Coordinates of C-alpha atoms in Angstrom, one line a residue:
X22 CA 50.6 -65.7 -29.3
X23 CA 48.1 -63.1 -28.7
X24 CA 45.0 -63.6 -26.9
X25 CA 41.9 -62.4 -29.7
X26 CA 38.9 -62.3 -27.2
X27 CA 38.1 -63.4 -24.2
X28 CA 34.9 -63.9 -21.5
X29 CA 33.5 -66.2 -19.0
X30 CA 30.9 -66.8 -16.7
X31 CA 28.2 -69.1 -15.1
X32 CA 25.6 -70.8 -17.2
X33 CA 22.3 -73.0 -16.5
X34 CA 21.8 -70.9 -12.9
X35 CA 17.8 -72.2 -12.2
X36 CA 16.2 -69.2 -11.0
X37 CA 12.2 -69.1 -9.8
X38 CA 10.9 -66.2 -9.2
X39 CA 7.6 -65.7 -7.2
X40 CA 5.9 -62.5 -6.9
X41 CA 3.3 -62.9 -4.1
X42 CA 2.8 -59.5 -2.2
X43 CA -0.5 -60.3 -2.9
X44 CA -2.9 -63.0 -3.2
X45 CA -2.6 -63.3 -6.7
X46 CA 1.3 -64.7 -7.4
X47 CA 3.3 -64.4 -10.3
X48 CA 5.4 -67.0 -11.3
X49 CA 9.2 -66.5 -13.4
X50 CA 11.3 -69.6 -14.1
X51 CA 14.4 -68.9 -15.9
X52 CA 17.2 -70.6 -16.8
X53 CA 20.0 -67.9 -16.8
X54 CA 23.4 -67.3 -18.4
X55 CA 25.9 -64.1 -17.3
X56 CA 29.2 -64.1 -19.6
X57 CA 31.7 -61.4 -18.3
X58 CA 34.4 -59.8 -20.4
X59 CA 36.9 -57.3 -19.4
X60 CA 40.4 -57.2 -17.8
X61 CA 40.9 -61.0 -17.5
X62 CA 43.7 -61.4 -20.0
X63 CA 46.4 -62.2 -17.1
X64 CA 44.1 -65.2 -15.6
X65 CA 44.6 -67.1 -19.5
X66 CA 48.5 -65.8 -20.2
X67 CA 49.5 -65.6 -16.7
X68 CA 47.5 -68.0 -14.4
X69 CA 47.0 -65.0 -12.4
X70 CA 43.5 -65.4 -11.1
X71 CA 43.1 -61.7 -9.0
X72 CA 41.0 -60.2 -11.5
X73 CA 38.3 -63.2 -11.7
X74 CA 35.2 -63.0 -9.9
X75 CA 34.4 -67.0 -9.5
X76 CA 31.8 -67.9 -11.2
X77 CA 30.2 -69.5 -7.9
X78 CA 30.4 -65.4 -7.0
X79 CA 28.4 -65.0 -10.5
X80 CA 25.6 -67.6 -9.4
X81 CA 25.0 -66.1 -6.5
X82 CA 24.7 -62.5 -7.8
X83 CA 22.2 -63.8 -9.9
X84 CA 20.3 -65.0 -6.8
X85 CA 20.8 -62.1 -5.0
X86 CA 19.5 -59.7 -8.2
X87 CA 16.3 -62.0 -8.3
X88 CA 15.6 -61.5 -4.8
X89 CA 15.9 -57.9 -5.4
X90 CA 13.7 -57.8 -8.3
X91 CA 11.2 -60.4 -7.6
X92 CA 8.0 -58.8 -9.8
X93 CA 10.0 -57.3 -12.2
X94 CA 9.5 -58.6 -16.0
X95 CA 12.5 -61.0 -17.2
X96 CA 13.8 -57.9 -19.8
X97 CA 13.7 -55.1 -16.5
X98 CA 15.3 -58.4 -14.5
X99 CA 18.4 -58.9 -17.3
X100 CA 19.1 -55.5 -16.9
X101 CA 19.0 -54.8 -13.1
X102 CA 21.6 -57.5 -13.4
X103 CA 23.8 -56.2 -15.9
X104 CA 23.9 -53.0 -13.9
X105 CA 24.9 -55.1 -11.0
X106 CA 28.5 -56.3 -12.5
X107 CA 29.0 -53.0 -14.5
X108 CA 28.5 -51.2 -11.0
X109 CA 30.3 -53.0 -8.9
X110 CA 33.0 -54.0 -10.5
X111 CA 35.5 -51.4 -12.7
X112 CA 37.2 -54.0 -14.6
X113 CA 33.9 -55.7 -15.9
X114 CA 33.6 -53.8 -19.5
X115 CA 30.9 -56.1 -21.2
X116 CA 28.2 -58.1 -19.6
X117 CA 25.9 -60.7 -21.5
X118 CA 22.9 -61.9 -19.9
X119 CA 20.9 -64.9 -21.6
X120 CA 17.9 -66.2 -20.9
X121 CA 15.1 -69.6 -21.3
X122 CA 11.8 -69.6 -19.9
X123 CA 10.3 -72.2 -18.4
X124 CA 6.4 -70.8 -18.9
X125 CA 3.6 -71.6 -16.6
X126 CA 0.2 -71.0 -17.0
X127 CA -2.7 -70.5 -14.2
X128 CA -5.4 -73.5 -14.1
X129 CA -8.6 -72.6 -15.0
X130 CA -10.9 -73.5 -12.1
X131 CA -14.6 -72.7 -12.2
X132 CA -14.4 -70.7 -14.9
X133 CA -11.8 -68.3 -13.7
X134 CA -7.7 -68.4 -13.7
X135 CA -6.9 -69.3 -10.2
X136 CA -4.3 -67.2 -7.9
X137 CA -1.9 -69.7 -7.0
X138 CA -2.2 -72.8 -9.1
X139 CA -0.4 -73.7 -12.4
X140 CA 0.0 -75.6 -15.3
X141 CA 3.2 -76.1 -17.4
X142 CA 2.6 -74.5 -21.1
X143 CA 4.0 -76.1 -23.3
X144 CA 4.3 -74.3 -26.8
X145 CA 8.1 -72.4 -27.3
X146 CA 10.5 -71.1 -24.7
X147 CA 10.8 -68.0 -24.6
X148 CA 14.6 -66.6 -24.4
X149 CA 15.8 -63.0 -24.1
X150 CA 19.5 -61.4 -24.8
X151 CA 21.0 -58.5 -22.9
X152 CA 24.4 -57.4 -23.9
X153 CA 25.7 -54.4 -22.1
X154 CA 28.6 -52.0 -21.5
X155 CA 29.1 -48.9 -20.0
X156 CA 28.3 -47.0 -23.3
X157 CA 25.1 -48.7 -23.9
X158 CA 22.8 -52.0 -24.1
X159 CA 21.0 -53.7 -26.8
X160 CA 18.5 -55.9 -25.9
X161 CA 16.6 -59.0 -28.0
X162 CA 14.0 -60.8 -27.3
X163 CA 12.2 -63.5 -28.8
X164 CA 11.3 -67.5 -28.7
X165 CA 12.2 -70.8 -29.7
X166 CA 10.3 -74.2 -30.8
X167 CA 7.0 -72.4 -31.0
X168 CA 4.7 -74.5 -33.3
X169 CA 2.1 -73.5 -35.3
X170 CA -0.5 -75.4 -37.9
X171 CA -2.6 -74.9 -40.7
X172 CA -4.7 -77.1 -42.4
X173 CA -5.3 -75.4 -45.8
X174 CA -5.2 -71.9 -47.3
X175 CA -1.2 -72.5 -48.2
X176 CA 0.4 -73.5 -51.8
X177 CA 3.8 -73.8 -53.2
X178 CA 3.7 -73.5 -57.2
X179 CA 5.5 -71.4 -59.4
X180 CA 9.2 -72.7 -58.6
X181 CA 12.1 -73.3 -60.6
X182 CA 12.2 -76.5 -62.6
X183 CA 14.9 -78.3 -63.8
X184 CA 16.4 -81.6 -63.8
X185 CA 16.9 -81.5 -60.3
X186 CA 13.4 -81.0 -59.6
X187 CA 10.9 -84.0 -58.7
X188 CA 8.1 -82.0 -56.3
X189 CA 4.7 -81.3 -57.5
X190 CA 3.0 -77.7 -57.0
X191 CA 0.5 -77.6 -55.0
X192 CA -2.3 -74.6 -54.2
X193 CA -3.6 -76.4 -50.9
X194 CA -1.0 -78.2 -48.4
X195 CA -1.0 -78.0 -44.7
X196 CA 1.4 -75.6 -43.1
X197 CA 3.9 -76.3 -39.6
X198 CA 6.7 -75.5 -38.5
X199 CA 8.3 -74.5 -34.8
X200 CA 9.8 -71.1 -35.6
X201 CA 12.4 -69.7 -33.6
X202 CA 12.5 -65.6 -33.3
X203 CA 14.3 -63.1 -32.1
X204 CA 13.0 -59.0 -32.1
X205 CA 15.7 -56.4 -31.0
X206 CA 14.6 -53.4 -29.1
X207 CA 14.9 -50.0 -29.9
X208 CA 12.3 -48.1 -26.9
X209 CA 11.3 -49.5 -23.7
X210 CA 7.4 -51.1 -24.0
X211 CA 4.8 -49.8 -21.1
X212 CA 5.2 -53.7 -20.5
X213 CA 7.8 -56.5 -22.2
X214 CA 5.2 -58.9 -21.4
X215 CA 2.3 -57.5 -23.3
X216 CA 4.3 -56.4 -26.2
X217 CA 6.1 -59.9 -26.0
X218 CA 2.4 -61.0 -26.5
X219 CA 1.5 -58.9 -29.3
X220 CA 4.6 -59.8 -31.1
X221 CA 3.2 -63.8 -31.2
X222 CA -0.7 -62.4 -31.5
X223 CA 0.4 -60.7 -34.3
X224 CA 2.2 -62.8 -36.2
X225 CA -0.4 -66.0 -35.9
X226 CA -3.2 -63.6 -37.1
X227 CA -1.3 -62.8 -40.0
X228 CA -0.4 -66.6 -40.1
X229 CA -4.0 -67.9 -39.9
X230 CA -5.7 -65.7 -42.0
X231 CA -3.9 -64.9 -45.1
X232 CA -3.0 -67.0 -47.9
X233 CA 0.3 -68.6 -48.2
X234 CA 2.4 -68.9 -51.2
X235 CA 5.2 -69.9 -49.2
X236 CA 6.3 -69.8 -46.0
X237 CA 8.8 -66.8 -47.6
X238 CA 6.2 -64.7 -47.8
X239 CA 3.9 -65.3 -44.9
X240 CA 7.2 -64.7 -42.8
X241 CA 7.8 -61.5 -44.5
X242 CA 3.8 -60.4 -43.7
X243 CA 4.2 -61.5 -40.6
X244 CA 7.3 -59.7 -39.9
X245 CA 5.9 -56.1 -41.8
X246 CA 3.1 -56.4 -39.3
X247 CA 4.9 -57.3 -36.5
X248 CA 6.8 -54.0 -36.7
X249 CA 3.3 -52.0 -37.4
X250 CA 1.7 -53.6 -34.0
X251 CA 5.0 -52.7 -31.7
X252 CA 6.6 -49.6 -32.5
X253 CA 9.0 -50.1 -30.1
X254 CA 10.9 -52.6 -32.0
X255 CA 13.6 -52.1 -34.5
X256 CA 13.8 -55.7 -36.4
X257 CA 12.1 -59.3 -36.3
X258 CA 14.4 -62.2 -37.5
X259 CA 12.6 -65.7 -37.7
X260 CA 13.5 -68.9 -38.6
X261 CA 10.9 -71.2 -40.0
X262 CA 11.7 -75.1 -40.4
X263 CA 8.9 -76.8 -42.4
X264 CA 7.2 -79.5 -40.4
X265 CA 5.9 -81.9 -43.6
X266 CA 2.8 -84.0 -43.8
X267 CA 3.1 -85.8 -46.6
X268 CA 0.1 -87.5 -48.6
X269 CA -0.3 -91.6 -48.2
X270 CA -1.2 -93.3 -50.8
X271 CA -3.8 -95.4 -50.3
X272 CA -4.7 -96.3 -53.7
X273 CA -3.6 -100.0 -53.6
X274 CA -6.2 -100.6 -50.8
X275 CA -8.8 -98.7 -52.8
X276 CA -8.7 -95.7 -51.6
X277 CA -8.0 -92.4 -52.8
X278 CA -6.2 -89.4 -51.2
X279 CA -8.4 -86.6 -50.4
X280 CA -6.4 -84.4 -47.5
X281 CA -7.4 -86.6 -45.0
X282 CA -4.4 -88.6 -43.8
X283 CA -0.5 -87.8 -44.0
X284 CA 2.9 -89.1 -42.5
X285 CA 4.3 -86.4 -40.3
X286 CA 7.8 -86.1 -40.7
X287 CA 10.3 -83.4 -39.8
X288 CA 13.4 -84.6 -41.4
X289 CA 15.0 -83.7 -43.9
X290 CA 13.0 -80.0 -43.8
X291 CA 13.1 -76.9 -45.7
X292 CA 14.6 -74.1 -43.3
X293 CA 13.4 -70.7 -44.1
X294 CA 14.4 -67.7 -42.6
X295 CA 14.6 -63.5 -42.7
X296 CA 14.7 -60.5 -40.9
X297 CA 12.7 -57.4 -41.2
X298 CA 13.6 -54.0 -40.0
X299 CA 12.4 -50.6 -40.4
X300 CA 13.4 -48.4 -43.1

């Protein structure tokens, strides 16, 4: 029987980073995945285990990579740490690096965002994938569970009926849901962070101030203006569960529904998704 594909590695390695050359630190908490792939085939047909870095060996290159690059940003970090296995070892031909944030954000203290002191934040994680080989990387970015809200300014009419069908149009519902995205890289940024940033700026002012007539079409907008605020992206995929609200009736205790009060309720949801890319 022939062996298809192949790779291993270490997953979950609990990396913090902290930058503090100066008196303002930086904080970087990531949990960290490295999948190897290359000439392992004998360790799976033949038990023959020479070829295998352990994967205790794997953990602590990922230490020794974050001590080496202790301010760089997580993107510059994944690859300094690609370019470690690729280096060092010849018979390493692909390296995947994957990545979760655990984001923490200065306290505000009289005013100003102190030096040392944090807070944990709490909306999305962001994540980041790195797969590389010695003929090239590509590189994704992006972030998961991040929840948004509106209040009005979004519909849903204009559907296909049929006997199948029992919801009502609507021109004014709220709008939630925790998207998970991911944007692939085509140039290097000035700085993953800020562009990171501009990515999520982006796509809530698109979210927040344009009508919805579904979340179809917001993600679309969002996406098309995405790509206008970074160049240096190719694509933008998202992934939009709807978070409902639905109306109460209060009618048997005498009162009427006017947008006031809902059930939340996340399952069952609509899942939404596309991708966006330049021409």
């Amino acid at each position: 029987m022939p062996l298809i594909r192949n790779s291993y590695g270490k997953g979950r390695v609990r990396i913090m980073r902290v930058q503090r050359e100066a008196a303002r630190h930086e904080v970087r908490e990531l949990s960290v995945q490295a999948m190897l792939s290359g000439d392992f085939e004998a360790a799976y047909t033949q038990g023959d285990n020479r070829q295998v870095i352990a994967t205790d060996s794997i953990k602590n290159i990922i230490n020794i990579v974050a001590r080496d690059h202790v301010g760089a940003e997580n993107e510059v970090f994944a690859g300094a740490l690609a370019r470690y296995f690729l280096d060092r070892y010849p018979h390493v031909s692909g390296v995947e690096i994957s990545a979760h944030e655990t984001k923490w954000r200065r306290i505000e203290v009289e005013g100003g965002a102190h030096d040392h002191a944090f807070v944990l934040d709490g909306n999305g994680t962001p994540t980041l994938t790195l797969a590389a080989t010695r003929a090239g990387t590509r590189l994704v970015s992006g972030i998961k569970g991040f929840t948004f809200l509106k209040t009005t300014q979004s519909g849903w009419e204009d559907y296909w009926f049929d006997e199948a069908t029992t919801l009502k149009p609507t021109a004014d519902r709220l709008f939630a849901t925790s998207m998970e995205a991911e944007w692939l890289w085509s140039g290097v940024p000035a700085s993953y962070a800020a562009a990171n940033a501009a990515v999520i700026e982006t796509a809530l002012t698109i979210f927040a101030t344009t009508y919805s007539p579904g979340v179809q079409a917001t993600l679309y907008q969002m996406g098309e203006a995405v790509l206008a605020a970074v160049p240096e992206l190719a694509e933008i995929s998202m992934s939009c569960p709807n978070k409902h609200y639905l109306p109460i009736d209060l009618s048997p205790f005498g009162r009427s529904f006017d947008g006031q009060v809902f059930t939340p309720t996340d399952e069952p949801h609509g899942q939404i998704a596309c991708t966006v890319a330049r021409g």
